[in-house]
PDB file of C-alpha atoms in Angstrom:
ATOM      1  CA  LYS R 204     -13.389  10.235   3.770  1.00  0.00           C
ATOM      2  CA  GLN R 205     -13.229   7.444   1.203  1.00  0.00           C
ATOM      3  CA  GLU R 206     -14.610   4.025   2.165  1.00  0.00           C
ATOM      4  CA  VAL R 207     -13.306   1.112   0.175  1.00  0.00           C
ATOM      5  CA  THR R 208     -14.936  -2.365   0.531  1.00  0.00           C
ATOM      6  CA  GLN R 209     -13.707  -5.559  -0.905  1.00  0.00           C
ATOM      7  CA  ILE R 210     -15.852  -8.665  -1.378  1.00  0.00           C
ATOM      8  CA  PRO R 211     -15.390 -11.519  -0.638  1.00  0.00           C
ATOM      9  CA  ALA R 212     -12.956 -11.252   2.367  1.00  0.00           C
ATOM     10  CA  ALA R 213     -11.621 -14.666   1.486  1.00  0.00           C
ATOM     11  CA  LEU R 214     -11.858 -16.963  -1.487  1.00  0.00           C
ATOM     12  CA  SER R 215     -10.664 -20.515  -2.166  1.00  0.00           C
ATOM     13  CA  VAL R 216     -10.725 -21.970  -5.644  1.00  0.00           C
ATOM     14  CA  PRO R 217      -9.180 -25.000  -7.446  1.00  0.00           C
ATOM     15  CA  GLU R 218      -6.401 -24.407  -9.804  1.00  0.00           C
ATOM     16  CA  GLY R 219      -7.410 -23.384 -13.323  1.00  0.00           C
ATOM     17  CA  GLU R 220     -10.594 -21.532 -12.345  1.00  0.00           C
ATOM     18  CA  ASN R 221     -11.278 -18.014 -13.529  1.00  0.00           C
ATOM     19  CA  LEU R 222     -12.252 -15.681 -10.701  1.00  0.00           C
ATOM     20  CA  VAL R 223     -13.467 -12.146  -9.970  1.00  0.00           C
ATOM     21  CA  LEU R 224     -12.519  -9.931  -6.990  1.00  0.00           C
ATOM     22  CA  ASN R 225     -14.759  -7.006  -6.200  1.00  0.00           C
ATOM     23  CA  CYS R 226     -13.923  -3.492  -4.944  1.00  0.00           C
ATOM     24  CA  SER R 227     -16.394  -0.789  -4.162  1.00  0.00           C
ATOM     25  CA  PHE R 228     -15.765   2.791  -3.099  1.00  0.00           C
ATOM     26  CA  THR R 229     -18.019   5.549  -1.772  1.00  0.00           C
ATOM     27  CA  ASP R 230     -16.530   8.675  -3.331  1.00  0.00           C
ATOM     28  CA  SER R 231     -16.078   8.626  -7.183  1.00  0.00           C
ATOM     29  CA  ALA R 232     -13.815  11.726  -7.160  1.00  0.00           C
ATOM     30  CA  ILE R 233     -10.650   9.603  -7.576  1.00  0.00           C
ATOM     31  CA  TYR R 234      -7.432  10.125  -9.398  1.00  0.00           C
ATOM     32  CA  ASN R 235      -7.166   6.445 -10.295  1.00  0.00           C
ATOM     33  CA  LEU R 236      -7.675   2.991  -8.837  1.00  0.00           C
ATOM     34  CA  GLN R 237      -4.824   0.684  -8.176  1.00  0.00           C
ATOM     35  CA  TRP R 238      -4.823  -3.143  -7.456  1.00  0.00           C
ATOM     36  CA  PHE R 239      -2.024  -4.601  -5.341  1.00  0.00           C
ATOM     37  CA  ARG R 240      -0.901  -8.002  -4.281  1.00  0.00           C
ATOM     38  CA  GLN R 241       0.467  -8.720  -0.840  1.00  0.00           C
ATOM     39  CA  ASP R 242       2.054 -11.978   0.147  1.00  0.00           C
ATOM     40  CA  PRO R 243       2.088 -12.827   3.913  1.00  0.00           C
ATOM     41  CA  GLY R 244       4.459 -10.583   5.879  1.00  0.00           C
ATOM     42  CA  LYS R 245       5.554  -8.763   2.744  1.00  0.00           C
ATOM     43  CA  GLY R 246       5.156  -5.389   1.030  1.00  0.00           C
ATOM     44  CA  LEU R 247       2.654  -4.480  -1.651  1.00  0.00           C
ATOM     45  CA  THR R 248       3.235  -5.272  -5.347  1.00  0.00           C
ATOM     46  CA  SER R 249       1.359  -3.102  -7.798  1.00  0.00           C
ATOM     47  CA  LEU R 250      -0.629  -5.201 -10.330  1.00  0.00           C
ATOM     48  CA  LEU R 251      -2.702  -2.777 -12.325  1.00  0.00           C
ATOM     49  CA  LEU R 252      -3.315   1.038 -12.354  1.00  0.00           C
ATOM     50  CA  ILE R 253      -6.509   2.309 -13.916  1.00  0.00           C
ATOM     51  CA  GLN R 254      -6.805   6.077 -14.595  1.00  0.00           C
ATOM     52  CA  SER R 255     -10.051   7.723 -13.647  1.00  0.00           C
ATOM     53  CA  SER R 256     -10.806   8.282 -17.454  1.00  0.00           C
ATOM     54  CA  GLN R 257     -10.183   4.652 -18.309  1.00  0.00           C
ATOM     55  CA  ARG R 258     -12.528   1.683 -18.170  1.00  0.00           C
ATOM     56  CA  GLU R 259     -10.051  -1.220 -17.886  1.00  0.00           C
ATOM     57  CA  GLN R 260      -6.437  -2.296 -17.846  1.00  0.00           C
ATOM     58  CA  THR R 261      -4.966  -5.698 -18.727  1.00  0.00           C
ATOM     59  CA  SER R 262      -1.751  -7.435 -17.775  1.00  0.00           C
ATOM     60  CA  GLY R 263      -1.205 -11.037 -18.696  1.00  0.00           C
ATOM     61  CA  ARG R 264      -3.902 -13.116 -16.946  1.00  0.00           C
ATOM     62  CA  LEU R 265      -5.179 -10.085 -15.078  1.00  0.00           C
ATOM     63  CA  ASN R 266      -7.859  -7.674 -16.204  1.00  0.00           C
ATOM     64  CA  ALA R 267      -9.206  -4.841 -14.001  1.00  0.00           C
ATOM     65  CA  SER R 268     -12.251  -2.787 -14.806  1.00  0.00           C
ATOM     66  CA  LEU R 269     -13.440   0.523 -13.372  1.00  0.00           C
ATOM     67  CA  ASP R 270     -16.921   2.012 -13.251  1.00  0.00           C
ATOM     68  CA  LYS R 271     -16.631   5.365 -11.483  1.00  0.00           C
ATOM     69  CA  SER R 272     -20.308   6.160 -11.757  1.00  0.00           C
ATOM     70  CA  SER R 273     -21.302   3.066  -9.692  1.00  0.00           C
ATOM     71  CA  GLY R 274     -18.182   3.180  -7.474  1.00  0.00           C
ATOM     72  CA  ARG R 275     -16.979  -0.224  -8.485  1.00  0.00           C
ATOM     73  CA  SER R 276     -13.901  -2.016  -9.803  1.00  0.00           C
ATOM     74  CA  THR R 277     -13.305  -5.699 -10.432  1.00  0.00           C
ATOM     75  CA  LEU R 278     -10.143  -7.692 -10.866  1.00  0.00           C
ATOM     76  CA  TYR R 279     -10.497 -10.685 -13.118  1.00  0.00           C
ATOM     77  CA  ILE R 280      -7.870 -13.527 -12.812  1.00  0.00           C
ATOM     78  CA  ALA R 281      -7.919 -16.021 -15.667  1.00  0.00           C
ATOM     79  CA  ALA R 282      -6.676 -19.670 -15.252  1.00  0.00           C
ATOM     80  CA  SER R 283      -5.734 -19.226 -11.627  1.00  0.00           C
ATOM     81  CA  GLN R 284      -2.451 -20.850 -10.370  1.00  0.00           C
ATOM     82  CA  PRO R 285      -1.218 -21.796  -6.842  1.00  0.00           C
ATOM     83  CA  GLY R 286       1.255 -18.884  -7.151  1.00  0.00           C
ATOM     84  CA  ASP R 287      -1.734 -16.442  -7.372  1.00  0.00           C
ATOM     85  CA  SER R 288      -2.440 -17.192  -3.659  1.00  0.00           C
ATOM     86  CA  ALA R 289      -2.085 -13.963  -1.772  1.00  0.00           C
ATOM     87  CA  THR R 290      -4.146 -11.054  -0.509  1.00  0.00           C
ATOM     88  CA  TYR R 291      -5.339  -8.663  -3.093  1.00  0.00           C
ATOM     89  CA  LEU R 292      -5.943  -5.002  -2.186  1.00  0.00           C
ATOM     90  CA  CYS R 293      -7.570  -2.209  -4.074  1.00  0.00           C
ATOM     91  CA  ALA R 294      -6.830   1.480  -3.375  1.00  0.00           C
ATOM     92  CA  ALA R 295      -8.462   4.651  -4.564  1.00  0.00           C
ATOM     93  CA  PRO R 296      -6.879   8.056  -3.823  1.00  0.00           C
ATOM     94  CA  LEU R 297      -9.317  10.876  -3.568  1.00  0.00           C
ATOM     95  CA  THR R 298      -8.682  14.026  -5.551  1.00  0.00           C
ATOM     96  CA  GLY R 299      -7.268  16.703  -3.225  1.00  0.00           C
ATOM     97  CA  ALA R 300      -6.386  14.089  -0.631  1.00  0.00           C
ATOM     98  CA  ASN R 301      -3.041  13.082   0.721  1.00  0.00           C
ATOM     99  CA  ASN R 302      -3.831   9.419   1.388  1.00  0.00           C
ATOM    100  CA  LEU R 303      -4.328   6.203  -0.515  1.00  0.00           C
ATOM    101  CA  PHE R 304      -7.520   4.657   0.824  1.00  0.00           C
ATOM    102  CA  PHE R 305      -7.244   0.857   0.993  1.00  0.00           C
ATOM    103  CA  GLY R 306      -9.909  -1.801   0.980  1.00  0.00           C
ATOM    104  CA  THR R 307      -9.750  -4.629   3.593  1.00  0.00           C
ATOM    105  CA  GLY R 308      -8.567  -7.009   0.987  1.00  0.00           C
ATOM    106  CA  THR R 309      -9.495 -10.354  -0.348  1.00  0.00           C
ATOM    107  CA  ARG R 310      -7.419 -13.359   0.721  1.00  0.00           C
ATOM    108  CA  LEU R 311      -7.161 -15.732  -2.194  1.00  0.00           C
ATOM    109  CA  THR R 312      -6.125 -19.386  -1.956  1.00  0.00           C
ATOM    110  CA  VAL R 313      -5.703 -21.414  -5.078  1.00  0.00           C
ATOM    111  CA  ILE R 314      -5.696 -25.137  -4.447  1.00  0.00           C
ATOM    112  CA  PRO R 315      -3.389 -27.347  -6.588  1.00  0.00           C
TER     113      PRO R 315
ATOM    114  CA  GLU Z 231      16.722  -0.328 -11.641  1.00  0.00           C
ATOM    115  CA  ALA Z 232      14.248   2.209 -10.091  1.00  0.00           C
ATOM    116  CA  ASP Z 233      12.856   0.944  -6.925  1.00  0.00           C
ATOM    117  CA  ILE Z 234      12.085   1.640  -3.292  1.00  0.00           C
ATOM    118  CA  TYR Z 235      14.171  -0.060  -0.570  1.00  0.00           C
ATOM    119  CA  GLN Z 236      13.456  -0.608   3.161  1.00  0.00           C
ATOM    120  CA  THR Z 237      15.897  -1.764   5.763  1.00  0.00           C
ATOM    121  CA  PRO Z 238      16.074  -3.674   7.958  1.00  0.00           C
ATOM    122  CA  ARG Z 239      13.596  -6.285   6.762  1.00  0.00           C
ATOM    123  CA  TYR Z 240      13.053  -7.667  10.214  1.00  0.00           C
ATOM    124  CA  LEU Z 241      13.914  -6.099  13.564  1.00  0.00           C
ATOM    125  CA  VAL Z 242      13.625  -7.473  17.055  1.00  0.00           C
ATOM    126  CA  ILE Z 243      14.492  -4.896  19.713  1.00  0.00           C
ATOM    127  CA  GLY Z 244      14.105  -4.355  23.424  1.00  0.00           C
ATOM    128  CA  THR Z 245      11.750  -1.854  25.120  1.00  0.00           C
ATOM    129  CA  GLY Z 246      13.180   1.583  25.495  1.00  0.00           C
ATOM    130  CA  LYS Z 247      15.556   1.386  22.518  1.00  0.00           C
ATOM    131  CA  LYS Z 248      15.793   4.116  19.908  1.00  0.00           C
ATOM    132  CA  ILE Z 249      15.322   2.785  16.402  1.00  0.00           C
ATOM    133  CA  THR Z 250      15.366   4.145  12.849  1.00  0.00           C
ATOM    134  CA  LEU Z 251      13.712   2.390   9.941  1.00  0.00           C
ATOM    135  CA  GLU Z 252      15.183   3.339   6.633  1.00  0.00           C
ATOM    136  CA  CYS Z 253      13.420   3.994   3.352  1.00  0.00           C
ATOM    137  CA  SER Z 254      15.107   5.047   0.105  1.00  0.00           C
ATOM    138  CA  GLN Z 255      13.843   5.391  -3.477  1.00  0.00           C
ATOM    139  CA  THR Z 256      15.708   5.826  -6.701  1.00  0.00           C
ATOM    140  CA  MET Z 257      12.827   7.133  -8.789  1.00  0.00           C
ATOM    141  CA  GLY Z 258      13.114  10.804  -7.824  1.00  0.00           C
ATOM    142  CA  HIS Z 259       9.669  10.865  -6.491  1.00  0.00           C
ATOM    143  CA  ASP Z 260       8.626  13.968  -4.479  1.00  0.00           C
ATOM    144  CA  LYS Z 261       5.904  12.368  -2.506  1.00  0.00           C
ATOM    145  CA  MET Z 262       6.700   9.595   0.098  1.00  0.00           C
ATOM    146  CA  TYR Z 263       4.643   7.836   2.730  1.00  0.00           C
ATOM    147  CA  TRP Z 264       4.799   5.652   5.771  1.00  0.00           C
ATOM    148  CA  TYR Z 265       2.039   3.149   6.513  1.00  0.00           C
ATOM    149  CA  GLN Z 266       1.569   0.885   9.517  1.00  0.00           C
ATOM    150  CA  GLN Z 267      -0.121  -2.456   9.096  1.00  0.00           C
ATOM    151  CA  ASP Z 268      -0.960  -4.964  11.967  1.00  0.00           C
ATOM    152  CA  PRO Z 269      -1.206  -8.580  10.882  1.00  0.00           C
ATOM    153  CA  GLY Z 270      -4.411  -9.196   8.870  1.00  0.00           C
ATOM    154  CA  MET Z 271      -5.463  -5.617   9.270  1.00  0.00           C
ATOM    155  CA  GLU Z 272      -5.744  -2.574   7.043  1.00  0.00           C
ATOM    156  CA  LEU Z 273      -2.911  -0.115   6.139  1.00  0.00           C
ATOM    157  CA  HIS Z 274      -2.973   3.149   7.955  1.00  0.00           C
ATOM    158  CA  LEU Z 275      -1.095   6.297   6.904  1.00  0.00           C
ATOM    159  CA  ILE Z 276       1.095   7.520   9.763  1.00  0.00           C
ATOM    160  CA  HIS Z 277       3.369  10.077   7.952  1.00  0.00           C
ATOM    161  CA  TYR Z 278       3.813  11.627   4.526  1.00  0.00           C
ATOM    162  CA  SER Z 279       6.072  14.075   2.752  1.00  0.00           C
ATOM    163  CA  TYR Z 280       5.600  16.156  -0.330  1.00  0.00           C
ATOM    164  CA  GLY Z 281       9.258  17.059  -0.734  1.00  0.00           C
ATOM    165  CA  VAL Z 282      12.473  17.983   1.037  1.00  0.00           C
ATOM    166  CA  ASN Z 283      11.877  19.622   4.497  1.00  0.00           C
ATOM    167  CA  SER Z 284       8.125  18.803   4.256  1.00  0.00           C
ATOM    168  CA  THR Z 285       6.559  16.273   6.660  1.00  0.00           C
ATOM    169  CA  GLU Z 286       3.109  15.861   7.894  1.00  0.00           C
ATOM    170  CA  LYS Z 287       1.299  13.404  10.232  1.00  0.00           C
ATOM    171  CA  GLY Z 288      -1.146  10.994   8.740  1.00  0.00           C
ATOM    172  CA  ASP Z 289      -4.600   9.734   9.700  1.00  0.00           C
ATOM    173  CA  LEU Z 290      -3.340   7.336  12.416  1.00  0.00           C
ATOM    174  CA  SER Z 291      -1.629   8.866  15.417  1.00  0.00           C
ATOM    175  CA  SER Z 292       1.908   7.569  15.783  1.00  0.00           C
ATOM    176  CA  GLU Z 293       4.657   8.239  18.389  1.00  0.00           C
ATOM    177  CA  SER Z 294       7.266   8.014  15.490  1.00  0.00           C
ATOM    178  CA  THR Z 295       8.830  10.925  13.810  1.00  0.00           C
ATOM    179  CA  VAL Z 296      10.110  11.319  10.202  1.00  0.00           C
ATOM    180  CA  SER Z 297      12.593  13.541   8.351  1.00  0.00           C
ATOM    181  CA  ARG Z 298      13.099  14.417   4.685  1.00  0.00           C
ATOM    182  CA  ILE Z 299      16.471  15.987   4.255  1.00  0.00           C
ATOM    183  CA  ARG Z 300      17.045  14.434   0.766  1.00  0.00           C
ATOM    184  CA  THR Z 301      14.414  13.605  -1.921  1.00  0.00           C
ATOM    185  CA  GLU Z 302      15.382   9.994  -2.043  1.00  0.00           C
ATOM    186  CA  HIS Z 303      15.495   9.270   1.805  1.00  0.00           C
ATOM    187  CA  PHE Z 304      12.577   9.198   4.265  1.00  0.00           C
ATOM    188  CA  PRO Z 305      13.605   7.521   7.491  1.00  0.00           C
ATOM    189  CA  LEU Z 306      11.202   6.813  10.444  1.00  0.00           C
ATOM    190  CA  THR Z 307      12.394   7.063  14.046  1.00  0.00           C
ATOM    191  CA  LEU Z 308      10.998   5.733  17.263  1.00  0.00           C
ATOM    192  CA  GLU Z 309      12.819   7.375  20.247  1.00  0.00           C
ATOM    193  CA  SER Z 310      11.748   4.793  22.815  1.00  0.00           C
ATOM    194  CA  ALA Z 311      10.311   1.597  21.341  1.00  0.00           C
ATOM    195  CA  ARG Z 312       7.416  -0.076  23.259  1.00  0.00           C
ATOM    196  CA  PRO Z 313       5.654  -3.427  22.645  1.00  0.00           C
ATOM    197  CA  SER Z 314       2.623  -1.447  21.293  1.00  0.00           C
ATOM    198  CA  HIS Z 315       4.855  -0.407  18.390  1.00  0.00           C
ATOM    199  CA  THR Z 316       5.147  -4.026  17.191  1.00  0.00           C
ATOM    200  CA  SER Z 317       3.794  -3.906  13.652  1.00  0.00           C
ATOM    201  CA  GLN Z 318       4.800  -3.983  10.036  1.00  0.00           C
ATOM    202  CA  TYR Z 319       5.875  -0.555   8.561  1.00  0.00           C
ATOM    203  CA  LEU Z 320       5.577   0.016   4.865  1.00  0.00           C
ATOM    204  CA  CYS Z 321       7.144   2.853   2.932  1.00  0.00           C
ATOM    205  CA  ALA Z 322       5.722   4.117  -0.364  1.00  0.00           C
ATOM    206  CA  SER Z 323       6.419   6.823  -2.957  1.00  0.00           C
ATOM    207  CA  SER Z 324       4.584   8.469  -5.891  1.00  0.00           C
ATOM    208  CA  GLU Z 325       5.614  11.076  -8.390  1.00  0.00           C
ATOM    209  CA  SER Z 326       2.290  12.751  -8.805  1.00  0.00           C
ATOM    210  CA  PRO Z 327      -0.938  11.169  -7.617  1.00  0.00           C
ATOM    211  CA  GLU Z 328      -2.955  14.186  -8.764  1.00  0.00           C
ATOM    212  CA  ARG Z 329      -1.819  13.372 -12.289  1.00  0.00           C
ATOM    213  CA  GLY Z 330      -2.865   9.769 -11.932  1.00  0.00           C
ATOM    214  CA  ASP Z 331       0.551   8.245 -11.054  1.00  0.00           C
ATOM    215  CA  GLY Z 332       0.324   5.120  -8.918  1.00  0.00           C
ATOM    216  CA  TYR Z 333       2.112   4.327  -5.709  1.00  0.00           C
ATOM    217  CA  THR Z 334       5.180   2.055  -5.335  1.00  0.00           C
ATOM    218  CA  PHE Z 335       5.701   0.245  -2.039  1.00  0.00           C
ATOM    219  CA  GLY Z 336       8.766  -1.228  -0.376  1.00  0.00           C
ATOM    220  CA  SER Z 337       9.092  -4.609   0.998  1.00  0.00           C
ATOM    221  CA  GLY Z 338       8.316  -3.449   4.482  1.00  0.00           C
ATOM    222  CA  THR Z 339       9.993  -3.693   7.980  1.00  0.00           C
ATOM    223  CA  ARG Z 340       8.507  -6.082  10.463  1.00  0.00           C
ATOM    224  CA  LEU Z 341       9.190  -4.723  13.834  1.00  0.00           C
ATOM    225  CA  THR Z 342       8.927  -6.668  17.058  1.00  0.00           C
ATOM    226  CA  VAL Z 343       9.479  -4.972  20.443  1.00  0.00           C
ATOM    227  CA  VAL Z 344       9.991  -7.263  23.317  1.00  0.00           C
TER     228      VAL Z 344
END
């Protein structure tokens, strides 16, 4: 079974700061790694999808990297804004598995 | 616009009632999933389907049942709701995870059983 860990569990930063969220996984036999955003009481919004053969993906102020050999992924958020406040989840489906294994999430608060 | 829809968004219902949570997707994805999430907790897979007439139970035991009669529709039913079923239920779909396709999630149904 895949174990996915996210550090830190919670993060509070002033507006404008650059920040890094970390995700680690125990089994590197993954199809891809996906980063999601979840607002309180809402569903999941996909932010970035990195294929197992890729090293990074970028979308606007977001950049996600993947290092399969070390079982790590990072999500970099540039110039943070109060609207970025949410819980960020990473998920890594194992090859041959029927499930998307989620981390426990990082709850981000960006202070105006 | 291709998307995945869940209704109702919120539901408060009395103990013992039968309820069906709806999930529909317009992307033609074969694979669909139901996850359960308690507040502040992890998502747990409760049901999945790889296509029409295919349904399987997930990692977390659930008293709910599902059906997949049409590709686009994957409803979840609780025959007799109990307060322990109070939770958020999230539906997702993916075309082909084994080819690296990502998952798309609906907005969720927040269920409260009183």
